[in-house]
Coordinates of C-alpha atoms in Angstrom, one line a residue:
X16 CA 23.8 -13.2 7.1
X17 CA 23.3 -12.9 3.4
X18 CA 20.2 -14.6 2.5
X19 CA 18.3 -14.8 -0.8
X20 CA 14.5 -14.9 -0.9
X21 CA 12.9 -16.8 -4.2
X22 CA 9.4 -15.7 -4.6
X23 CA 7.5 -12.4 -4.2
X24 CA 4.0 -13.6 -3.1
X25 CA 2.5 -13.1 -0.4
X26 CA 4.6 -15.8 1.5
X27 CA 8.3 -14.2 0.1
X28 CA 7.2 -10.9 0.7
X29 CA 6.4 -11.7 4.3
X30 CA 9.9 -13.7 4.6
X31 CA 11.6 -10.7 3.1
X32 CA 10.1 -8.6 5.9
X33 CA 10.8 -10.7 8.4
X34 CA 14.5 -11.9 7.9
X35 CA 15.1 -8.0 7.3
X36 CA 13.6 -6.8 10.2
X37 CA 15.9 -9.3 11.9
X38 CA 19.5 -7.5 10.7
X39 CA 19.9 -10.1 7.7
X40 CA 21.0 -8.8 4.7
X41 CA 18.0 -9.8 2.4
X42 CA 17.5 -10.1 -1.7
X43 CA 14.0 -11.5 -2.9
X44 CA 14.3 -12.5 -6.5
X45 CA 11.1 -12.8 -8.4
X46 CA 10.3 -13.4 -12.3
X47 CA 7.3 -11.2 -12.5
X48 CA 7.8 -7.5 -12.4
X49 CA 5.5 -6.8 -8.8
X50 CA 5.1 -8.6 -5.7
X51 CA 2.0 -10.6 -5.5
X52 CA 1.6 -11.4 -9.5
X53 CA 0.0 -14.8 -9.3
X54 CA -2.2 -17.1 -6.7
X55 CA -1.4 -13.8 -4.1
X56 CA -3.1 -11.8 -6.9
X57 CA -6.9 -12.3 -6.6
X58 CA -7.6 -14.5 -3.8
X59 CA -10.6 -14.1 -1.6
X60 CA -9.2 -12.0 1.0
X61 CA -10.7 -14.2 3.7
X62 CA -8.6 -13.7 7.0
X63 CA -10.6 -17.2 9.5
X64 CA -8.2 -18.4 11.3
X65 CA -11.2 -21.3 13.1
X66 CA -11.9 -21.8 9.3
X67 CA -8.4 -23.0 8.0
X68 CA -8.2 -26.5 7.9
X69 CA -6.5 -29.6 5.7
X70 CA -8.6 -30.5 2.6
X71 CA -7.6 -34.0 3.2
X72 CA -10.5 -34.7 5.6
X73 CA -12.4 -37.8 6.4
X74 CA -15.1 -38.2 4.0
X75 CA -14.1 -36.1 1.4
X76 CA -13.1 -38.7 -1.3
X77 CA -16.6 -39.3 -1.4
X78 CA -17.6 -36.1 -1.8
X79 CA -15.4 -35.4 -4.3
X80 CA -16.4 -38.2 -6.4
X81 CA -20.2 -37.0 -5.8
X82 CA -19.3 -33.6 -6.8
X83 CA -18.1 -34.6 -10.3
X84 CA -21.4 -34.7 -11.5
X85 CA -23.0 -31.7 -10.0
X86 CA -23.8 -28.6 -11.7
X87 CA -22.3 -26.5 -9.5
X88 CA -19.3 -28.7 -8.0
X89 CA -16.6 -27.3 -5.8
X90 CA -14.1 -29.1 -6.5
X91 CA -13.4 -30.1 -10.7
X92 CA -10.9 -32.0 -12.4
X93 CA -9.7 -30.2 -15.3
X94 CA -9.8 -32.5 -17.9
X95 CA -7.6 -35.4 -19.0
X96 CA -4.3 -34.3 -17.5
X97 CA -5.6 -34.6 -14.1
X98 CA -4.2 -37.9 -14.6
X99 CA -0.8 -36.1 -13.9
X100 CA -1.7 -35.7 -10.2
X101 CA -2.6 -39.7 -9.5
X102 CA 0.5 -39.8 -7.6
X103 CA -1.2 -36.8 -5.3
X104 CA -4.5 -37.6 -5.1
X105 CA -3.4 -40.9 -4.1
X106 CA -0.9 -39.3 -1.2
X107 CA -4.4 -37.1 -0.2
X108 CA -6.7 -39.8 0.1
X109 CA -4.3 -41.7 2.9
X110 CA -3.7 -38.3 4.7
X111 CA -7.8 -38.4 4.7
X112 CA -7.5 -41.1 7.9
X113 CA -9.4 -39.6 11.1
X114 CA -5.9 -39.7 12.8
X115 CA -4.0 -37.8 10.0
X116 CA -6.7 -35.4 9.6
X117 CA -6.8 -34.3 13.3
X118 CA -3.1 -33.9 13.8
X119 CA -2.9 -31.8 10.4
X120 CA -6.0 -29.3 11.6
X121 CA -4.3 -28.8 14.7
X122 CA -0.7 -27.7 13.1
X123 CA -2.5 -25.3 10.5
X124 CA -4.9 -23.9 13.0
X125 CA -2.1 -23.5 15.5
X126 CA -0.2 -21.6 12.9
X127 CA -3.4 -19.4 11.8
X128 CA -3.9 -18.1 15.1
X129 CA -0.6 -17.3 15.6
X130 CA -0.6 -15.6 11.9
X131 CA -3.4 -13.9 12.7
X132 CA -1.6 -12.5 16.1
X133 CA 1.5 -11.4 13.7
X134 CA -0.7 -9.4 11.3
X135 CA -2.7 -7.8 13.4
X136 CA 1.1 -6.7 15.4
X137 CA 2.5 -5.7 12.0
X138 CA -0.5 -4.0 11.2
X139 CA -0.3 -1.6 14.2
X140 CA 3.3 -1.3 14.1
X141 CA 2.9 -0.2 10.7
X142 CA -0.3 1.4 10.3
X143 CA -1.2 -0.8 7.2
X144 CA -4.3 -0.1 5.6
X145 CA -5.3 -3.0 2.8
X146 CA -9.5 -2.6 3.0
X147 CA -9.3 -4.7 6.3
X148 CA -13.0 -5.5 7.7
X149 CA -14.4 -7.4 10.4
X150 CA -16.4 -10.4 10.7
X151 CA -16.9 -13.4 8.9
X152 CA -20.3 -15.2 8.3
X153 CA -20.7 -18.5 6.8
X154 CA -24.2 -18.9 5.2
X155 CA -26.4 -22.0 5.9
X156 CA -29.1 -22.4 3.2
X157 CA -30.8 -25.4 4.7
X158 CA -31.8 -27.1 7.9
X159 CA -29.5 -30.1 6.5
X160 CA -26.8 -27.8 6.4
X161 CA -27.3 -26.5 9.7
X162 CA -27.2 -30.0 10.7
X163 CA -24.1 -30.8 9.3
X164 CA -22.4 -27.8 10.6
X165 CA -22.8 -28.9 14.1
X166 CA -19.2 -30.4 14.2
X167 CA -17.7 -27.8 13.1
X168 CA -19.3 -25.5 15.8
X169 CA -17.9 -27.6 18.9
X170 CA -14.5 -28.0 16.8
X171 CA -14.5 -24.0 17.0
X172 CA -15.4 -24.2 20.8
X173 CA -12.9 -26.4 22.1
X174 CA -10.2 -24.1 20.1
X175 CA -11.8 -21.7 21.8
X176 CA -12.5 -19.5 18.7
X177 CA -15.4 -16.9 19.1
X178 CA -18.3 -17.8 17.4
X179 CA -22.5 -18.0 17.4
X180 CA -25.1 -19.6 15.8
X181 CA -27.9 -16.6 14.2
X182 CA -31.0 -17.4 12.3
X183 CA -31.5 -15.9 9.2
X184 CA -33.2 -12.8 10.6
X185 CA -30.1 -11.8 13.2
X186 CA -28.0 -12.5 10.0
X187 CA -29.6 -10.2 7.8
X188 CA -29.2 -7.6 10.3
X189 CA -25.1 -8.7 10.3
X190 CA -25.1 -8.1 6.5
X191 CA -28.4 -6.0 5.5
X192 CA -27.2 -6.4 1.7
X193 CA -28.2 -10.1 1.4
X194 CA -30.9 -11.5 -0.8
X195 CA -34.4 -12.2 1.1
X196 CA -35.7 -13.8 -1.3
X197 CA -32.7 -16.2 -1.1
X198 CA -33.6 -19.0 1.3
X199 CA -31.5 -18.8 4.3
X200 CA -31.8 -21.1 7.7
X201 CA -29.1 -20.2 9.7
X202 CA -25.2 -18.8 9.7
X203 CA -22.3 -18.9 11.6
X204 CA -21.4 -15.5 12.9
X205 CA -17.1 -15.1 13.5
X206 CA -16.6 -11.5 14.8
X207 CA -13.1 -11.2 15.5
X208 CA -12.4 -12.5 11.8
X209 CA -12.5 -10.7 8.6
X210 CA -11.2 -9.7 5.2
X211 CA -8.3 -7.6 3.5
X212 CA -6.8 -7.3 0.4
X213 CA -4.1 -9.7 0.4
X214 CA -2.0 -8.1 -3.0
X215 CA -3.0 -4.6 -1.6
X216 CA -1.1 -5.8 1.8
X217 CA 2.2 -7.6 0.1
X218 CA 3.1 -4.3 -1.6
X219 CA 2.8 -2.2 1.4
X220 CA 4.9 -4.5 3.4
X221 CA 7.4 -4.7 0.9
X222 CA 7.9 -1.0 1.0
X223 CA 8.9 -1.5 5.0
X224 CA 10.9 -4.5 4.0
X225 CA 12.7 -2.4 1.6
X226 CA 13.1 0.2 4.6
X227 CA 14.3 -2.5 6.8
X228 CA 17.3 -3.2 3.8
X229 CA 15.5 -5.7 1.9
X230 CA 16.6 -5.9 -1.9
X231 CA 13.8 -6.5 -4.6
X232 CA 15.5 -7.6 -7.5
X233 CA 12.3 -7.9 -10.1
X234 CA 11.9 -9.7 -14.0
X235 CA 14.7 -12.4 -12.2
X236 CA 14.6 -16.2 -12.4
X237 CA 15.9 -18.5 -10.7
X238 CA 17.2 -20.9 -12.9
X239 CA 19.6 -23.2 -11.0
X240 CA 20.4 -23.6 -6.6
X241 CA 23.7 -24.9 -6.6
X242 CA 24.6 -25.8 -2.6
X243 CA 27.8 -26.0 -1.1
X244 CA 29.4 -24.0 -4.4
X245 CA 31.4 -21.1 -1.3
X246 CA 32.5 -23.0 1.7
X247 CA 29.1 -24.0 2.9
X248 CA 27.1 -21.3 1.3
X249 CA 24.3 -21.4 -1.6
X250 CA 24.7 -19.9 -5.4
X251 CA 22.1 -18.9 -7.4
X252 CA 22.0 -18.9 -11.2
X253 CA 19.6 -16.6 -13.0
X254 CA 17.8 -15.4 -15.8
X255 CA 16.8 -11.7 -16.0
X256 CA 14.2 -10.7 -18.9
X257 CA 15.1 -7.2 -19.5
X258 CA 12.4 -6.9 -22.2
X259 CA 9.8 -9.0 -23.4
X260 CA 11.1 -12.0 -24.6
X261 CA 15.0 -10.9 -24.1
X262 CA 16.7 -12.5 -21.3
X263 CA 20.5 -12.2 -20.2
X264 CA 22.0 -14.2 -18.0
X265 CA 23.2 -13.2 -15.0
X266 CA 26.6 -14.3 -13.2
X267 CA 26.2 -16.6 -10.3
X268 CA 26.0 -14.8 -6.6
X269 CA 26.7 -16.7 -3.6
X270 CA 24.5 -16.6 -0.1
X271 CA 25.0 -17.9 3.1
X272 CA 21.0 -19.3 2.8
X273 CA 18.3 -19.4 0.9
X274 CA 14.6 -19.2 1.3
X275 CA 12.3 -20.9 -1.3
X276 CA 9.2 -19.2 -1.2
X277 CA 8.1 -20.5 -5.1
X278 CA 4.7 -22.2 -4.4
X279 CA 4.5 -24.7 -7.3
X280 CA 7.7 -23.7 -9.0
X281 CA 9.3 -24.7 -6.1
X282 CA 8.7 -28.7 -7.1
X283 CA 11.4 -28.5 -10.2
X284 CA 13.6 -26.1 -8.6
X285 CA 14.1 -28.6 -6.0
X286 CA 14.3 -31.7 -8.3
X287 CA 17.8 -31.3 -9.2
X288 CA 18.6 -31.4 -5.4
X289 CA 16.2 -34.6 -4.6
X290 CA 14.0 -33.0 -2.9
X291 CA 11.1 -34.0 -4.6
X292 CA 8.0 -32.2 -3.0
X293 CA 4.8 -33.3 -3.1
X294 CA 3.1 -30.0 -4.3
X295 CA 0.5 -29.9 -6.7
X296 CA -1.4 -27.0 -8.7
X297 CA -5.3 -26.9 -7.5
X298 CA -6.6 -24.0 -9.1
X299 CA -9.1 -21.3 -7.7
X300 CA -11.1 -18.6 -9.4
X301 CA -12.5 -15.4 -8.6
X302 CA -14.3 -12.6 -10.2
X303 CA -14.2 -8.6 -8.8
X304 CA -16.2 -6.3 -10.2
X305 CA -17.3 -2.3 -8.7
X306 CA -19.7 -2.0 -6.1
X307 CA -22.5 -0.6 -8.0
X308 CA -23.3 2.9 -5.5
X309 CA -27.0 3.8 -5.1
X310 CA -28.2 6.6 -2.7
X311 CA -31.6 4.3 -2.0
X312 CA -29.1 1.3 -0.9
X313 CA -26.6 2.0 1.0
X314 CA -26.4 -1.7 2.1
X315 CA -26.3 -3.0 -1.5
X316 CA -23.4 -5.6 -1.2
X317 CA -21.6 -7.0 1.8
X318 CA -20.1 -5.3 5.1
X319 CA -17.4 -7.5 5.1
X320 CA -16.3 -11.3 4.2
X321 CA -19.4 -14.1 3.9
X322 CA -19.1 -18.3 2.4
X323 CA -21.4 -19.8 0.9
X324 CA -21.3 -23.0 2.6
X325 CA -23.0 -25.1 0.2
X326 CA -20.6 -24.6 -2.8
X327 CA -17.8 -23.3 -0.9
X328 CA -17.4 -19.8 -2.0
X329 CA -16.6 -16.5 -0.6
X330 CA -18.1 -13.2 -0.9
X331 CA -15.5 -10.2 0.0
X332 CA -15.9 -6.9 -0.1
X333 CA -12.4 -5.2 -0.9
X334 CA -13.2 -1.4 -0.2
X335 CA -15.8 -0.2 -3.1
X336 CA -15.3 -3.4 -4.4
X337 CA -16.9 -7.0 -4.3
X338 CA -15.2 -10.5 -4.8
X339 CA -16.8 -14.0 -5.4
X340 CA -14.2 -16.4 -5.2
X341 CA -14.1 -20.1 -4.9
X342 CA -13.6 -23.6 -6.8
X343 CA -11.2 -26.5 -7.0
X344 CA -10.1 -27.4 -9.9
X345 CA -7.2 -30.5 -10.5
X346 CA -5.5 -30.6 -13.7
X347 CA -6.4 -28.5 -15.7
X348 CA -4.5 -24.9 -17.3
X349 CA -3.7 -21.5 -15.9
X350 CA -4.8 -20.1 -18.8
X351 CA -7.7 -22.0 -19.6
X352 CA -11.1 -20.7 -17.5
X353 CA -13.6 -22.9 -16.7
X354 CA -17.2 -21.6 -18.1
X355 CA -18.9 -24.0 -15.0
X356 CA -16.4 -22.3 -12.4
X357 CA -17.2 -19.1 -13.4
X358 CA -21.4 -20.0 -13.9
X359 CA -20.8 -21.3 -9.6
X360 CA -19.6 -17.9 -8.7
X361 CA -22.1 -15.9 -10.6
X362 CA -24.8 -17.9 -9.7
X363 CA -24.1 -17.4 -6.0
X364 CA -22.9 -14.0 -6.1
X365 CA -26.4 -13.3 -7.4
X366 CA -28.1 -15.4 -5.3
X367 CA -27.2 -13.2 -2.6
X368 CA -26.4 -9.6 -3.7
X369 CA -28.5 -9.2 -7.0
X370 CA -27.5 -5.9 -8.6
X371 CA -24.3 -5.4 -6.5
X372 CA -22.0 -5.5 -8.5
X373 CA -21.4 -3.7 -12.2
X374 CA -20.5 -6.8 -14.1
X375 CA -20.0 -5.4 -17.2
X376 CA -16.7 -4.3 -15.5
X377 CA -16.3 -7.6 -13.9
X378 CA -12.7 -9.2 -14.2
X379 CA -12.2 -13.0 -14.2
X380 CA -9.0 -14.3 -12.0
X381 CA -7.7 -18.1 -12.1
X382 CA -4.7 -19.0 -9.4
X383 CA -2.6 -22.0 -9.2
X384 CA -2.8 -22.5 -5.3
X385 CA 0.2 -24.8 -4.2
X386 CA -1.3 -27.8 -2.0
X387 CA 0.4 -30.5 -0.6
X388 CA -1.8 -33.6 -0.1
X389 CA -1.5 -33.1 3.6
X390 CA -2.5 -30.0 4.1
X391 CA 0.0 -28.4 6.1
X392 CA 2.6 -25.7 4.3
X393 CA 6.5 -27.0 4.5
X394 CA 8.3 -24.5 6.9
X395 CA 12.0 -24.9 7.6
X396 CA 15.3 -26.7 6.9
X397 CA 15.1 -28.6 4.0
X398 CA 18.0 -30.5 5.1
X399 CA 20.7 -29.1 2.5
X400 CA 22.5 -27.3 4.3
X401 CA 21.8 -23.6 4.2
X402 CA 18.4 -24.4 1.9
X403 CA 14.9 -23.8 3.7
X404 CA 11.4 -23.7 2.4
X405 CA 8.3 -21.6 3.5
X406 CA 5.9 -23.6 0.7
X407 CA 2.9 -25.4 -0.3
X408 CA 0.3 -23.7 2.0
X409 CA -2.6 -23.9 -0.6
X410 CA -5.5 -21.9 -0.3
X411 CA -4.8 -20.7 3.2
X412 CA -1.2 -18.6 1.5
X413 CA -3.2 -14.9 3.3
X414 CA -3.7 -16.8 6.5
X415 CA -0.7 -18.6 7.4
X416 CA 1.8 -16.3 6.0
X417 CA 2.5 -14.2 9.0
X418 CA 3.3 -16.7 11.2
X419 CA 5.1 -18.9 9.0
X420 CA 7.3 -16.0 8.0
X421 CA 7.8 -15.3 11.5
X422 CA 8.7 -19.2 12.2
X423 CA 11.1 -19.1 9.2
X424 CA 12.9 -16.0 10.6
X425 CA 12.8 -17.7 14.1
X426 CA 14.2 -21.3 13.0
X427 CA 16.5 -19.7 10.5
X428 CA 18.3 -17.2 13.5
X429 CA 18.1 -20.8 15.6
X430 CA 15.8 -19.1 18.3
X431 CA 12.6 -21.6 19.3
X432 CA 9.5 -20.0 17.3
X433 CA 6.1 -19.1 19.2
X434 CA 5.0 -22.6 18.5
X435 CA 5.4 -26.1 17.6
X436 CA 7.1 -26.3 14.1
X437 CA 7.1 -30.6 14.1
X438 CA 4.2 -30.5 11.9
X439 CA 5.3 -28.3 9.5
X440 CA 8.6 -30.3 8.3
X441 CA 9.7 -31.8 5.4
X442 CA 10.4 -35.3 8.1
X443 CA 6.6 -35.8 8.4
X444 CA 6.2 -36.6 4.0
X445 CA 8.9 -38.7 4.3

């Protein structure tokens, strides 16, 4: 089949891939001129599967509310146009229910583990190298936050996730590099988890997809989806910017489906069609900078991937070098950076690897992650006929996006997927 892949990230790379590898006849349109150009761009890197869960939790409209006046808050609103997202924020704070909570972890961390199985497959297959490390630790400042991480540890035992609780001593040995002057209680140790450069990864799969047939069609926008145009099928209308600030318009091409892999973009191409998705913009930072190399520490900066469990932000290391990434911000402007956001990473990227990193060569990165109130990401028919969607999976795009490629592929070929797909469709916002 002839099927047409909108979006490049790390999500339409991974569709691409798949839907090639399974004999379709694949184009991937994407209006920046790489693969990965935006929220697959900078992201943390972290790869925990126990650790993806919905942000629409019990108790977290209060914390978000107390947040607003901290310091050093993880989640922001981005000044008076956060207004825009009432509709939302009101959809996320009845998803926050025990009940809707529980069924929502279980569908993402269902489709993590699976992910995780795929990448690991395709990495072997392959022999992909994207400054992949093992181990995950999250960092627990206080005997407080110890305490309040004891959910979380049976929650990871009963999905049978591997997993111990170290002191601060047996986590220092873990990552030698961390601060001990920096008080630290306890962590959670993950070894089977890890880190890898998630842009670093969508380019070298898109060479295999491109192996495997797939066409990457580049500087391409998808202005129009026009269904049922050729006897069932899907056309496309585009826009092609052949230099900056010149466009041409394209002729129409028909396809017997289409995959919209668009994160937030995906909300008004699909508005013309009625299929108004409730996907928002909550936007992340991060800042990477060189691993400063000195003979007398070798251990200066982390082994692998760390969070900061108190202001919710991860520590990567990406080969030679280290990224501190974290924030939520609703509302707001891609290109507007948010001095506090920025302060929050510094502050804990130096709290625990003073002198790690040469900042003077430090570069800043905001992301517009695509987060439905849920939590979940959208993954199959959209009920047009030949239109499907692999969308809205948030901050957790490098850890589901395996698997739901993989489920795409599957549901889209009409052969059962690896696992259960009910909470991942459009039905359950309806």
């Amino acid at each position: 089949m002839r099927v047409a892949v909108i979006g490049a990230g790390i999500v339409g790379v991974t569709t691409a891939h798949e839907l090639a590898a399974d004999g379709h006849e694949v184009v991937v349109y994407e209006r920046h001129a790489a693969v990965a150009a935006e929220t697959s761009f900078a992201n943390a890197g972290v790869l925990a599967p126990g650790y993806v869960t919905p942000w629409a939790a019990p108790g977290m409209p209060a914390k978000v509310f107390r947040q607003m006046w901290q310091t050093h808050a993880a989640v922001r609103f981005g000044g008076w146009n956060a207004l825009a997202q009432a509709p939302w924020l009101w959809r996320w704070w009845r998803a926050c229910s025990r009940e809707v909570h529980v069924r929502n972890r279980g569908t993402m961390q269902a489709l993590a583990r699976y992910s995780q199985q795929r990448q690991r497959a395709l990495s072997a297959e392959l022999s992909l190298d994207y400054e992949q490390a093992q181990g995950y630790l999250v960092l627990l400042r206080t005997a407080h936050e110890a305490a309040l991480a004891e959910p979380g540890l049976k929650l990871l035992t009963e999905l049978g996730v591997t997993h111990r609780l170290v002191d601060a001593a047996q986590a220092r040995r873990i990552e030698p590099g961390l601060n001990a002057q920096t008080a630290l209680q306890a962590a959670i140790h993950l070894p089977h988890d890890g880190v890898g450069n998630c842009r670093q990864f969508a380019h070298l799969l898109k060479v295999h997809a491109q192996r495997a047939g797939a066409d990457f069609r580049f500087d391409h926008c998808v202005r129009r989806i026009v269904p049922g145009a050729t006897g069932g099928g899907i056309t496309l209308d585009f826009v092609r910017e052949r230099h900056k600030g010149d466009t041409e318009v394209e002729p129409p091409r028909p396809f017997g489906a289409v995959v919209v892999c668009a994160g937030v973009d995906a909300v008004h191409l699909l508005a013309p069609l009625k299929l108004r998705l409730p996907i928002a913009p909550v936007y992340g930072y991060s800042v990477t900078a060189p691993l400063r190399q000195l003979e007398a520490h070798p251990d200066l900066g982390p082994r692998s991937a760390l969070m900061d469990e108190r202001y919710k932000v991860a520590i990567s290391r990406l080969g030679q070098r280290i990224r501190v990434a974290g924030s939520a911000e609703i509302g707001g402007d891609i290109g507007k950076h948010s001095p506090a956001a920025l302060r929050t990473l510094y502050r804990v990227l130096d709290d625990w690897f003073p002198g790690a990193a040469v900042l003077a060569q430090a570069q800043a990165w905001k992301g517009a992650r695509p987060m439905l109130p849920d939590g979940p990401p959208l993954v199959g028919a959209s009920g047009v006929p030949g239109l499907w969607l692999n969308a809205g999976h948030g901050s957790s795009g490098w850890a589901l996006a395996c698997g739901s490629a993989r489920v795409l592929a599957d549901q889209l070929a009409a052969r059962p997927p690896a696992i259960d797909t009910s909470g991942l469709a459009l039905a359950r916002l309806r």
